[in-house]
Coordinates of C-alpha atoms and ligand atoms in Angstrom, one line a residue:
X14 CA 15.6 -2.7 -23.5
X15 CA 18.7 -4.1 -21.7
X16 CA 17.8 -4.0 -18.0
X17 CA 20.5 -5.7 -17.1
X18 CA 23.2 -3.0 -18.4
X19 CA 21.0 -0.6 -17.2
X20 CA 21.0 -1.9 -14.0
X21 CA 24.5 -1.7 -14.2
X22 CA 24.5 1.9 -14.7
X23 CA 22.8 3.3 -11.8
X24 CA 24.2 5.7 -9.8
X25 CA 23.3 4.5 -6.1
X26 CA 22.2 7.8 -4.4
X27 CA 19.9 7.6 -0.8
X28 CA 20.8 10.2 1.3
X29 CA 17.7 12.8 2.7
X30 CA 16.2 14.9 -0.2
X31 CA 15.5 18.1 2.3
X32 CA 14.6 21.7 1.1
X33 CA 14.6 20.7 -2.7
X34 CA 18.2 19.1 -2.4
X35 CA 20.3 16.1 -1.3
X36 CA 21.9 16.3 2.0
X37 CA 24.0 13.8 3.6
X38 CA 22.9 12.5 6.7
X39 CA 23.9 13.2 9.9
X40 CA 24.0 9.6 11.1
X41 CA 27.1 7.0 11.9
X42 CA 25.8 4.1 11.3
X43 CA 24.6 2.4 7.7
X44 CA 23.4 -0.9 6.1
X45 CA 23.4 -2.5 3.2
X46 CA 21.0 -2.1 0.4
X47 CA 20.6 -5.9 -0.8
X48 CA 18.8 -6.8 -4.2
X49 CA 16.6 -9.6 -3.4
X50 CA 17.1 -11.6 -7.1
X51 CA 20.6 -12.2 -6.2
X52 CA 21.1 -11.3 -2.6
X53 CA 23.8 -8.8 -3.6
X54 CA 24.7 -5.5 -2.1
X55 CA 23.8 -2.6 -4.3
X56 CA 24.9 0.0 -2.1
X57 CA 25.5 0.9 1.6
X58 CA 22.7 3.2 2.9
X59 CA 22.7 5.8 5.8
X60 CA 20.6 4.5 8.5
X61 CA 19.2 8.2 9.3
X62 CA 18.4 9.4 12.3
X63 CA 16.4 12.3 14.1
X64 CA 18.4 14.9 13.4
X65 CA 17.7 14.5 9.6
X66 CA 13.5 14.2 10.8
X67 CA 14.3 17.6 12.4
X68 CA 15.6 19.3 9.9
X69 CA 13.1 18.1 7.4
X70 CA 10.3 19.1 9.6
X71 CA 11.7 22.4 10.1
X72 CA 12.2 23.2 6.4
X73 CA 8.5 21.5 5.8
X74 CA 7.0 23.5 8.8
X75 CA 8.3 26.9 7.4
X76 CA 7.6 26.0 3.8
X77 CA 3.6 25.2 4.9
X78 CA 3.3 28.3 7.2
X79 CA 4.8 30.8 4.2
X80 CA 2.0 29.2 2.3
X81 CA 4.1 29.0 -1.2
X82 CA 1.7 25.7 -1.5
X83 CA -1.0 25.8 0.8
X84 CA -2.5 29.2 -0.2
X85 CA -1.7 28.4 -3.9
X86 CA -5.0 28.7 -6.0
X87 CA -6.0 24.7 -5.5
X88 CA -6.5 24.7 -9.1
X89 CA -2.9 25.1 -9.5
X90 CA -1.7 22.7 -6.9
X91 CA -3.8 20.4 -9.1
X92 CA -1.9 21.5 -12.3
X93 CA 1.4 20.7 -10.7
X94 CA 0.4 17.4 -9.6
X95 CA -0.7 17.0 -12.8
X96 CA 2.3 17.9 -14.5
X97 CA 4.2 15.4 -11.9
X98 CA 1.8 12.6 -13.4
X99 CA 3.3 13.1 -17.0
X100 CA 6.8 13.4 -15.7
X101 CA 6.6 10.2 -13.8
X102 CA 5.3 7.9 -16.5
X103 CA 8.2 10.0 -18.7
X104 CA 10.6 8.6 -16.1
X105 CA 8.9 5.2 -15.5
X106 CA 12.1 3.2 -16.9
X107 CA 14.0 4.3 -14.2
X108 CA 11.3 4.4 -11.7
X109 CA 10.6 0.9 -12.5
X110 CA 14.1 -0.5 -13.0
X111 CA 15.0 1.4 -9.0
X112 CA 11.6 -1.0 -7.8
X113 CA 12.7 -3.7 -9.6
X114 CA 16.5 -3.7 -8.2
X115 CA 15.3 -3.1 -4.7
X116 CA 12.4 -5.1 -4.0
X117 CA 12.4 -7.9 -6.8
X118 CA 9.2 -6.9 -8.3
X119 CA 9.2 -8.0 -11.9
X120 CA 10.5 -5.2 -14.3
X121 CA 7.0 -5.6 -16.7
X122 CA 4.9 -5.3 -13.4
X123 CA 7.4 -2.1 -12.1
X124 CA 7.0 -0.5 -15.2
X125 CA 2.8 -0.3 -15.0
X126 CA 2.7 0.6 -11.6
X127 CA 4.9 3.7 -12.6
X128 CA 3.1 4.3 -16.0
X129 CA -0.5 3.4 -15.3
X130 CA -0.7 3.1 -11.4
X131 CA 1.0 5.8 -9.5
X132 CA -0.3 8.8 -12.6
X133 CA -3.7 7.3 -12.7
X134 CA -3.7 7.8 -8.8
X135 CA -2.1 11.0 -8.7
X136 CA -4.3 12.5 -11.4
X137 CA -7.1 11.7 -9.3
X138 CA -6.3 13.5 -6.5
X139 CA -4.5 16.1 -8.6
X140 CA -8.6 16.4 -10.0
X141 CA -10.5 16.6 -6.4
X142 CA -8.1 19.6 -5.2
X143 CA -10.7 22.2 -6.3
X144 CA -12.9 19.7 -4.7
X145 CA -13.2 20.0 -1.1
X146 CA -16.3 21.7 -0.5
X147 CA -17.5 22.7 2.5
X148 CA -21.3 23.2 3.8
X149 CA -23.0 25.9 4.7
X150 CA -26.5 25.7 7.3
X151 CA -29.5 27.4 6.1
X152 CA -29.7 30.1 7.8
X153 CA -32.2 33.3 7.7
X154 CA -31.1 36.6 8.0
X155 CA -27.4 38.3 7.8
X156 CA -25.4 35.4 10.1
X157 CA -24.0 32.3 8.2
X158 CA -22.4 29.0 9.6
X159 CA -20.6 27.0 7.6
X160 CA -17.3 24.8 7.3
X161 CA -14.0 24.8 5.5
X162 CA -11.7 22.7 5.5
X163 CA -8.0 23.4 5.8
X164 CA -4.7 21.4 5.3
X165 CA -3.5 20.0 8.4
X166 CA 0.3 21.4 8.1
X167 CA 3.1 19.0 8.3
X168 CA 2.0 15.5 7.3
X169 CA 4.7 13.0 7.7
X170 CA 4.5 9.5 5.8
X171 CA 5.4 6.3 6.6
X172 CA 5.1 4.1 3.6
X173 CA 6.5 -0.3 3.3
X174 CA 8.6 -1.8 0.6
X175 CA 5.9 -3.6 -1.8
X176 CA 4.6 -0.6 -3.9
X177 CA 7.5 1.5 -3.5
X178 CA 7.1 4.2 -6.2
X179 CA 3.2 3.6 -5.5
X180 CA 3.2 4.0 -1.9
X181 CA 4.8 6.8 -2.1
X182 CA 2.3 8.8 -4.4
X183 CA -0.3 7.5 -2.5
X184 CA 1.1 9.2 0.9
X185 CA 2.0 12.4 -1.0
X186 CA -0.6 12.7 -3.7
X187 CA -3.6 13.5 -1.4
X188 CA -1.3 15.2 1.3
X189 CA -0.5 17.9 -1.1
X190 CA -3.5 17.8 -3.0
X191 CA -4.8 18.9 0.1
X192 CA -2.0 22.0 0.7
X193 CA -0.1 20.1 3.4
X194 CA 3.7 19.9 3.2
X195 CA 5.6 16.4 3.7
X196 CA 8.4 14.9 5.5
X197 CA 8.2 11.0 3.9
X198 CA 10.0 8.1 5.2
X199 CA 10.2 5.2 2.5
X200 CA 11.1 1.9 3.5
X201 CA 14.5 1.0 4.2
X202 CA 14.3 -1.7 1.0
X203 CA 13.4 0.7 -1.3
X204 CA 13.8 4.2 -0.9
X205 CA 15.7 5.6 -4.2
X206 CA 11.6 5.9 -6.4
X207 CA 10.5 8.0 -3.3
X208 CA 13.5 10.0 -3.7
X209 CA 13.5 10.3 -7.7
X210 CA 9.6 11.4 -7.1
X211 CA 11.0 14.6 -5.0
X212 CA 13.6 15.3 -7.5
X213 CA 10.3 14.7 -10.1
X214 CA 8.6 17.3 -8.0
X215 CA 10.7 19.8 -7.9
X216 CA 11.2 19.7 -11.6
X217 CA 6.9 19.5 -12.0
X218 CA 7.2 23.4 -10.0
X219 CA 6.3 21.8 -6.6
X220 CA 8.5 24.4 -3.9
X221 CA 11.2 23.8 -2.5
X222 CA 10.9 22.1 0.9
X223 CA 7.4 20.8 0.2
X224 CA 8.2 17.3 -0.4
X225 CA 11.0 15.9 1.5
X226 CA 12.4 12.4 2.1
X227 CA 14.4 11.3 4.6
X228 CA 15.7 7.7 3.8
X229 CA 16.8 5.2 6.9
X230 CA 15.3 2.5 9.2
X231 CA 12.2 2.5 11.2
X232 CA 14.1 2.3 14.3
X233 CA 16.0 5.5 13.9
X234 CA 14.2 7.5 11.2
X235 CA 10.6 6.3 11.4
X236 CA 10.6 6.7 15.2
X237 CA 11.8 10.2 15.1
X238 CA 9.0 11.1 13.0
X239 CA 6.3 9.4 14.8
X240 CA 7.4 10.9 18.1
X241 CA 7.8 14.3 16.4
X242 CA 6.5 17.2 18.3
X243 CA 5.8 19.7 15.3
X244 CA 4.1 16.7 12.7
X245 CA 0.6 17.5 12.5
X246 CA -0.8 14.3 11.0
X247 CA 1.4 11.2 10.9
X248 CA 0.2 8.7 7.8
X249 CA 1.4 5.1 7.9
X250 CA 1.1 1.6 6.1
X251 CA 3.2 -1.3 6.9
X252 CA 2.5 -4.1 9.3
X253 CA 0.1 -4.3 12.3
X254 CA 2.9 -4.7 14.8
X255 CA 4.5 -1.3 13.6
X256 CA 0.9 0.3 12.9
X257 CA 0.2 -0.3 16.6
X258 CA 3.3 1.1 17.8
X259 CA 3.0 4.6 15.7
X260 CA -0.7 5.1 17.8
X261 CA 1.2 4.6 20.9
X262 CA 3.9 7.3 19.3
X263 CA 1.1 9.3 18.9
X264 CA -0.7 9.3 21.8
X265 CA 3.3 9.8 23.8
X266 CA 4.1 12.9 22.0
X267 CA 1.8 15.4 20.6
X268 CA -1.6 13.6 20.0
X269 CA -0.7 13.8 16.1
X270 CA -4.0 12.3 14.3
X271 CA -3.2 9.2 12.6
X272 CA -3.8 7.6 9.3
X273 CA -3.3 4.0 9.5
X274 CA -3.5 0.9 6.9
X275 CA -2.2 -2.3 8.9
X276 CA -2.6 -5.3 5.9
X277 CA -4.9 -7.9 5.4
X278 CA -6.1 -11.3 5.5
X279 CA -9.1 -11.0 3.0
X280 CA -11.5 -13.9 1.8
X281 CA -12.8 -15.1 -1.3
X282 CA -16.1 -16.3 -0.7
X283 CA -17.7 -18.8 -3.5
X284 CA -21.0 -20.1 -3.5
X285 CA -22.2 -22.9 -5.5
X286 CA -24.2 -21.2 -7.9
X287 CA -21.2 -19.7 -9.5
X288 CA -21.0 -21.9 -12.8
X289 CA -17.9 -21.0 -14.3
X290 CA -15.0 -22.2 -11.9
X291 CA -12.7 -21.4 -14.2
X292 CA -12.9 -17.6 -14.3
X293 CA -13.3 -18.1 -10.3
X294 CA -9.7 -19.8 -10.3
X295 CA -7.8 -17.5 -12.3
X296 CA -9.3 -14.9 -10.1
X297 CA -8.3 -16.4 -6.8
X298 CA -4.6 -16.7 -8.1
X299 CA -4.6 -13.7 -9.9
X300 CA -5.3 -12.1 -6.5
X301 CA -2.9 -14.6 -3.6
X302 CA 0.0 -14.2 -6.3
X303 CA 0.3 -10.3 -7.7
X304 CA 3.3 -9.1 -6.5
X305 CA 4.8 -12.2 -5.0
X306 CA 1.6 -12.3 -2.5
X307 CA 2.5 -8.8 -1.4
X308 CA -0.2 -6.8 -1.4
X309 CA -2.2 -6.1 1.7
X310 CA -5.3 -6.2 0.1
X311 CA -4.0 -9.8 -1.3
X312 CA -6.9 -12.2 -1.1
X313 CA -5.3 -15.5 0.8
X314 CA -8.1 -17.0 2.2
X315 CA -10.5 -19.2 -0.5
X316 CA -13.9 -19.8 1.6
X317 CA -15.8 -22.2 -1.0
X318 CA -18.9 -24.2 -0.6
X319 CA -18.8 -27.8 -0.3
X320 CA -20.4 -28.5 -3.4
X321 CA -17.7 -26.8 -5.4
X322 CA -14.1 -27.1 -3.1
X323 CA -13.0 -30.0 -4.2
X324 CA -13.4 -29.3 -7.9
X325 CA -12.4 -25.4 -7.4
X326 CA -9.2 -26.3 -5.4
X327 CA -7.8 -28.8 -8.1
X328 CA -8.2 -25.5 -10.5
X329 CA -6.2 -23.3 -8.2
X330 CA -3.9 -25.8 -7.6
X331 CA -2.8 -26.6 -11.2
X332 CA -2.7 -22.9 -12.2
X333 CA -0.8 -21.6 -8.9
X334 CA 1.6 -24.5 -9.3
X335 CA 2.4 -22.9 -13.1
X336 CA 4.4 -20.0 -11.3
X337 CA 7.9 -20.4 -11.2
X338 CA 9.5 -17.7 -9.8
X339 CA 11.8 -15.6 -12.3
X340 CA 14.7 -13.3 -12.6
X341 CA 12.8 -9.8 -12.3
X342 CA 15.1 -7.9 -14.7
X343 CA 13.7 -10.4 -17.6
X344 CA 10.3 -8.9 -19.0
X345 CA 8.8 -12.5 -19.3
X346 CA 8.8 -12.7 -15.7
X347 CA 5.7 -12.5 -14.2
X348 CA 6.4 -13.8 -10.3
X349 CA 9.5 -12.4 -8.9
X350 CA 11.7 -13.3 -6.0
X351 CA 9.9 -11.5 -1.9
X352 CA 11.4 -8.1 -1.5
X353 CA 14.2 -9.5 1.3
X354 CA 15.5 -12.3 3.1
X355 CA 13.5 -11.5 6.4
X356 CA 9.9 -12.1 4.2
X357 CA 11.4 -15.2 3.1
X358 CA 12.3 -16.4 6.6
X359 CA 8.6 -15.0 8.1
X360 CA 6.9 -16.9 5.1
X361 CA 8.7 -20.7 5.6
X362 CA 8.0 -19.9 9.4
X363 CA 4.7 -19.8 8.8
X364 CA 4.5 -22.2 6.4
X365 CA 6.6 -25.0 9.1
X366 CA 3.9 -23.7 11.4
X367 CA 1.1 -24.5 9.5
X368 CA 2.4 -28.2 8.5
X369 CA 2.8 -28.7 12.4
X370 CA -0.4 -27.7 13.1
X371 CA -1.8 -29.9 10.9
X372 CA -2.5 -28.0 7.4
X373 CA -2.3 -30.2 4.8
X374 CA 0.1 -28.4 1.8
X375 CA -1.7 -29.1 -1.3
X376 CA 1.0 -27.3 -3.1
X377 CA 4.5 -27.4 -1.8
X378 CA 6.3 -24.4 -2.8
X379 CA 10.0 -24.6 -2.9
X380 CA 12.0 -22.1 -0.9
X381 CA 15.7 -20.9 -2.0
X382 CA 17.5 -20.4 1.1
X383 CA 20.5 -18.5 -0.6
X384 CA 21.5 -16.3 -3.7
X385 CA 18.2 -14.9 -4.1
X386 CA 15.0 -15.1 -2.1
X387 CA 12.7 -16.9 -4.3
X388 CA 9.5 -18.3 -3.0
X389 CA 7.2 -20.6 -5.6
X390 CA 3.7 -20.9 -4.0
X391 CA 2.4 -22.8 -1.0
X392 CA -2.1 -23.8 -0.8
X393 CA -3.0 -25.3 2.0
X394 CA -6.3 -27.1 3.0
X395 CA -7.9 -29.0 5.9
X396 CA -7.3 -26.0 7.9
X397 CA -8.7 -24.3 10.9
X398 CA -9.7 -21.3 12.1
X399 CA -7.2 -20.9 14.8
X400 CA -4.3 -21.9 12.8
X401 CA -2.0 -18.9 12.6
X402 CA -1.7 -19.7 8.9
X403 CA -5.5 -18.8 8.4
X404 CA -5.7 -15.9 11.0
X405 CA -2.1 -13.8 10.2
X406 CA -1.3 -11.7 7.4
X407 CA 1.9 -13.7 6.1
X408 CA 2.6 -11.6 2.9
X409 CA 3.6 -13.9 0.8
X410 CA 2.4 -16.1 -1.8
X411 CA 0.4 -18.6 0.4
X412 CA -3.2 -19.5 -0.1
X413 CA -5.5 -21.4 3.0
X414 CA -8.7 -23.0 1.6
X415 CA -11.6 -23.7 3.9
X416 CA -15.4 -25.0 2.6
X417 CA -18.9 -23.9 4.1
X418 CA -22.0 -25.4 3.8
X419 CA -24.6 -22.2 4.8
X420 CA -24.3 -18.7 4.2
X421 CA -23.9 -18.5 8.1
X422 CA -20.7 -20.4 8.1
X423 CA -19.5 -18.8 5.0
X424 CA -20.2 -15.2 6.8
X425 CA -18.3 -16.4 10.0
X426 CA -15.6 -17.7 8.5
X427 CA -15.1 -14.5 6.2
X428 CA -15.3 -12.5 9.6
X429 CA -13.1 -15.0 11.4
X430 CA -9.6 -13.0 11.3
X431 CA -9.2 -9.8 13.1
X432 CA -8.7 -7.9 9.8
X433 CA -11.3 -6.2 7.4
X434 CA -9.6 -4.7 4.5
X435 CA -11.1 -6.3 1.5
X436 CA -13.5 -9.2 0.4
X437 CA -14.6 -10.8 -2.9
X438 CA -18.0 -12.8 -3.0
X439 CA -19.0 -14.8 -5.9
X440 CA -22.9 -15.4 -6.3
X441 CA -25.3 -15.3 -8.8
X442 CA -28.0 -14.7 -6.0
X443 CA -29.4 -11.0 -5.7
X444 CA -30.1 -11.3 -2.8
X445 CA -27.0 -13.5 -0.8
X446 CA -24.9 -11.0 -2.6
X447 CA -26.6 -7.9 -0.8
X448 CA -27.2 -9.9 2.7
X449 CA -22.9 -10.8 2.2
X450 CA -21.7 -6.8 1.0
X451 CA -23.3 -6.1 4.5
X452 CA -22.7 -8.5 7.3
X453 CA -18.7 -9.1 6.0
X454 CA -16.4 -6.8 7.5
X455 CA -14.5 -5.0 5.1
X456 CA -13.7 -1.9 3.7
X457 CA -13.9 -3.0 0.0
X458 CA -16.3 -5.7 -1.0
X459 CA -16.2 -7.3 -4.4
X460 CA -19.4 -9.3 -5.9
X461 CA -18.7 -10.9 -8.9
X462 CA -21.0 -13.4 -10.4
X463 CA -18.8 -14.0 -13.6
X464 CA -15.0 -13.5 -14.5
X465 CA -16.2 -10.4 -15.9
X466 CA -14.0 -7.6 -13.6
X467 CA -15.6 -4.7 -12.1
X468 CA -15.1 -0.9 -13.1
X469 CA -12.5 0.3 -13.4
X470 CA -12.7 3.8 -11.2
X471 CA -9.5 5.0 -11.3
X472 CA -9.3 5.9 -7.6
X473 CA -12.4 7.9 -7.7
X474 CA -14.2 6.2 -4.7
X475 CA -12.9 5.7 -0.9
X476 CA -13.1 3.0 1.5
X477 CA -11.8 2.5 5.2
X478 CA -10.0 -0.1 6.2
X479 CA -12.4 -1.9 9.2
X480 CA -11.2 -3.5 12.1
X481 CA -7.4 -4.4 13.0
X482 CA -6.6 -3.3 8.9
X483 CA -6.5 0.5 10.4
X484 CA -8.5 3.5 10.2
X485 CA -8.5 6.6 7.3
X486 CA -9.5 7.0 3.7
X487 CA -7.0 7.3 0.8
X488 CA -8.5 7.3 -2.3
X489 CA -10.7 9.6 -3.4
X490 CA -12.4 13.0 -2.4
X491 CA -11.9 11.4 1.0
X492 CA -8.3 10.6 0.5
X493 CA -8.4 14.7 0.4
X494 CA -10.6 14.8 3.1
X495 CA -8.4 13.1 5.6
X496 CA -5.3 15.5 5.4
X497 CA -7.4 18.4 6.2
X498 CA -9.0 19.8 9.0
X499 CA -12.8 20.9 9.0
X500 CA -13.5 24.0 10.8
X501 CA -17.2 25.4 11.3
X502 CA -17.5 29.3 11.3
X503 CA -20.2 31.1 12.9
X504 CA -20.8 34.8 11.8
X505 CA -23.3 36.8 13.8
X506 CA -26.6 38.6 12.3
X507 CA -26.0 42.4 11.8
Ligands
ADP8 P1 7.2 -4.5 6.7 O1 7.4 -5.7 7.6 O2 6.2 -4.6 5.7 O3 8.4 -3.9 6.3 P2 7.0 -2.5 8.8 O4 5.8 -2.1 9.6 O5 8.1 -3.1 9.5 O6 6.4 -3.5 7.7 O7 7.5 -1.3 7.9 C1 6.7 -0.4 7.3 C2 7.4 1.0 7.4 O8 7.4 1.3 8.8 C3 8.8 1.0 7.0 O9 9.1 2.3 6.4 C4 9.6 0.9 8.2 O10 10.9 1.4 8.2 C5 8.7 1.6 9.2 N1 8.9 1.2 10.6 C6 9.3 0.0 11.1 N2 9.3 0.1 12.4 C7 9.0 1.3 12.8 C8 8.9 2.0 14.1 N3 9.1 1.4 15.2 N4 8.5 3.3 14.1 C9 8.2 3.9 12.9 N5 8.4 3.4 11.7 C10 8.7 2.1 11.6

């Protein structure tokens, strides 16, 4: 495929995808929409303001209450979303080539996540519609108690830049599964996938007005919704700074509950009875460098005994220092340029800062300061746990290495940050591994004893982000769970 003529062919269209159509917004004010490989301008985009969030969450409000989705049979919300599945990895060329343009995610790496990530996702939630069970109390005689749940009514989304098709589905896909409807707000770097996905909707035999997207900036657009009086659940993900001001939205306007997944700073722990380095290394880069080092589940701190740092480091080192960063339209690309120019400029801050502190960079990466915002990889060691290199999620493709000598130490340091989104232990011990899955704080905890990779479960189990990573369940039956409400009925004896 030519993605570079193709690229030349698309038809730049972000405006708010309201009531099953394209409106224009009523905002004055627009930016520019800036391809990260080349630092171009693709297309000016309307910055959006309230008055596009109020009329979306008007159409969504009277689209929920006439229940054209929520009182559909859930068995046939699940068909739709199922349909929606097919048609996205029937569209994933141009899914992929919008993610690829906007954000600089390599083209091979755009075209799974529409293809094999976002359907696999959506099929699962599209299969735990019929799903949400409520319990009944044993009771004797003619009274019952038990609970339902019900959708929560307007859920509007919040979603960042680095899975943009992805993020989106993963906002939406248990939203509706659930019988809400949804007013979506995609990242101002990459909002055209979100909008394809309504038109996708629409064309699956989702209603009109179910799904809308309203493009624009956090300030304007984002804000609106957060503050909005008639949202009955807000769901964001995006950084802790932003995360923290959407609860204090929250808590000014209507008390909205919150879904909230802040990012990351996630260890790799390795103990010394791990024999096969190797498979250990390819893991630990395989896991700092997918998606550029965007990915808020992104493993970027490598806690290794002292028996094994040394030796383990000099593996990371030579296979991390093998990633050039490519032109993302070329499908032999595998590490792309960051998604804009302000996550190049937060990552070589950090990185100054971590030199000045004292870090030693074991691997320099290189940082193109114009015509693209390419970013090869950075590894520091003799670092500290104070360093704001070690304790802040820097989104980017930079790796801090510490070394332990007791499980204690290894546990502490894995604790140290104020996140607890994800953690990967590597033991052969039993018994370490179970002591480790339960005093490190984390949603998601990995043990691996071998470069063997765990099931694959297709989104079929739930976590919760712990600590400053947020609070709410995506995946899963409790993905489901979280956009609805449980009530508990009481019926009297006769
Ligand atoms: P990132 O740095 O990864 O872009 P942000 O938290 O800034 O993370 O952005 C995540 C999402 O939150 C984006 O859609 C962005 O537009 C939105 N956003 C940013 N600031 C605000 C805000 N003050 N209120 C609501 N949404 C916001």
């Amino acid at each position: 495929m030519n993605w570079k003529e193709s690229a030349a062919a698309v038809r730049w269209n972000i405006q708010p995808f309201i009531d099953g159509g394209y409106r224009p917004s009523k905002a004055a004010e627009s930016f520019d929409n800036i391809n990260p490989a080349t630092e171009s301008t693709l297309c000016r985009v309307s910055a959006g303001n309230a008055q596009d969030i109020d009329e979306a969450v008007r159409v969504a409000r009277g689209r929920f209450n006439d229940g054209c989705w929520s009182e559909l049979p859930s068995g046939r919300r699940a068909e739709i979303l199922t349909r929606l599945a097919d048609l996205i990895v029937q569209h994933k060329t141009e899914l992929a080539l919008l993610d690829t343009l906007e954000m600089g995610k390599p083209i091979q790496a755009a075209l799974n996540d529409a293809e094999n990530f976002a359907p696999m996702l959506l099929r699962s939630w599209a299969g735990f519609a019929d799903k949400l069970l409520g319990i009944s109390a044993p009771i004797t005689g003619s009274a019952l108690s038990f609970n339902v749940y019900e959708p929560r009514g307007v859920v509007g989304a919040i979603t960042p830049w680095n899975f943009p098709s992805v993020n989106a589905v993963y906002k939406f896909g248990p939203a509706l599964a659930a019988g809400n409807t949804v007013v979506l707000k995609p990242s101002e770097f990459s909002a055209s996938s979100a909008l394809k996905l309504a038109e996708l909707a629409l064309e699956a035999g989702l209603p009109e007005g179910v799904l809308n997207v309203v493009p624009g900036l956090g300030s304007t657009v984002g804000v609106a919704l957060a503050l909005h009086p008639d949202v009955d659940m807000l769901s964001f993900t995006g950084s802790t700074t932003t995360g923290r001001k959407i609860m204090e939205m929250s808590a000014r306007s209507n008390g909205k509950p919150l879904l909230v997944e802040c990012g990351g700073k996630s260890p790799q722990v390795v103990f010394d009875d791990v024999t096969d380095l190797d498979a250990v290394a390819d893991a630990v880069v395989e896991s700092v460098l997918w998606n550029q080092g965007q990915v808020c589940g992104a493993h970027t701190r490598l806690i290794a005994h002292q028996a094994i740092a040394d030796a383990l480091l000099e593996k990371v080192v030579s296979r991390a220092s093998r990633y050039a960063p490519g032109d993302p339209l070329d499908e032999r690309t595998t590490f792309g340029p960051l998604a804009n120019a302000n996550q190049r400029d937060r990552v070589k801050t950090y990185i100054n800062g971590g030199l000045k502190a004292g870090a030693r960079a074991v691997l320099r990466g290189s940082i193109q300061e114009s015509g693209g915002c390419y970013v090869s990889p950075t590894i520091f060691d003799r670092v500290d746990s104070q360093m704001a290199i070690v304790r802040e999620e820097i989104f980017g493709p930079v790796l801090c290495a510490q070394s332990f000598s007791t499980e204690e130490e290894a546990v502490r340091l894995a604790n140290g940050t104020e996140y607890g989104l994800a953690a990967t232990v590597w033991t052969r011990d039993m018994g370490r591994s179970k002591r480790l899955a339960r005093a490190v704080k984390a949603g998601h905890i990995l043990i691996r004893t071998s470069g063997k990779e765990g099931p694959e479960l297709g989104g079929m189990l739930s976590f919760e982000p712990q600590k400053a990573s947020g609070f709410g369940s995506e995946l899963g039956l409790r993905g489901l769970e979280s956009y609805s409400t449980l009530k508990w009925l009481n019926f009297n004896g006769n």
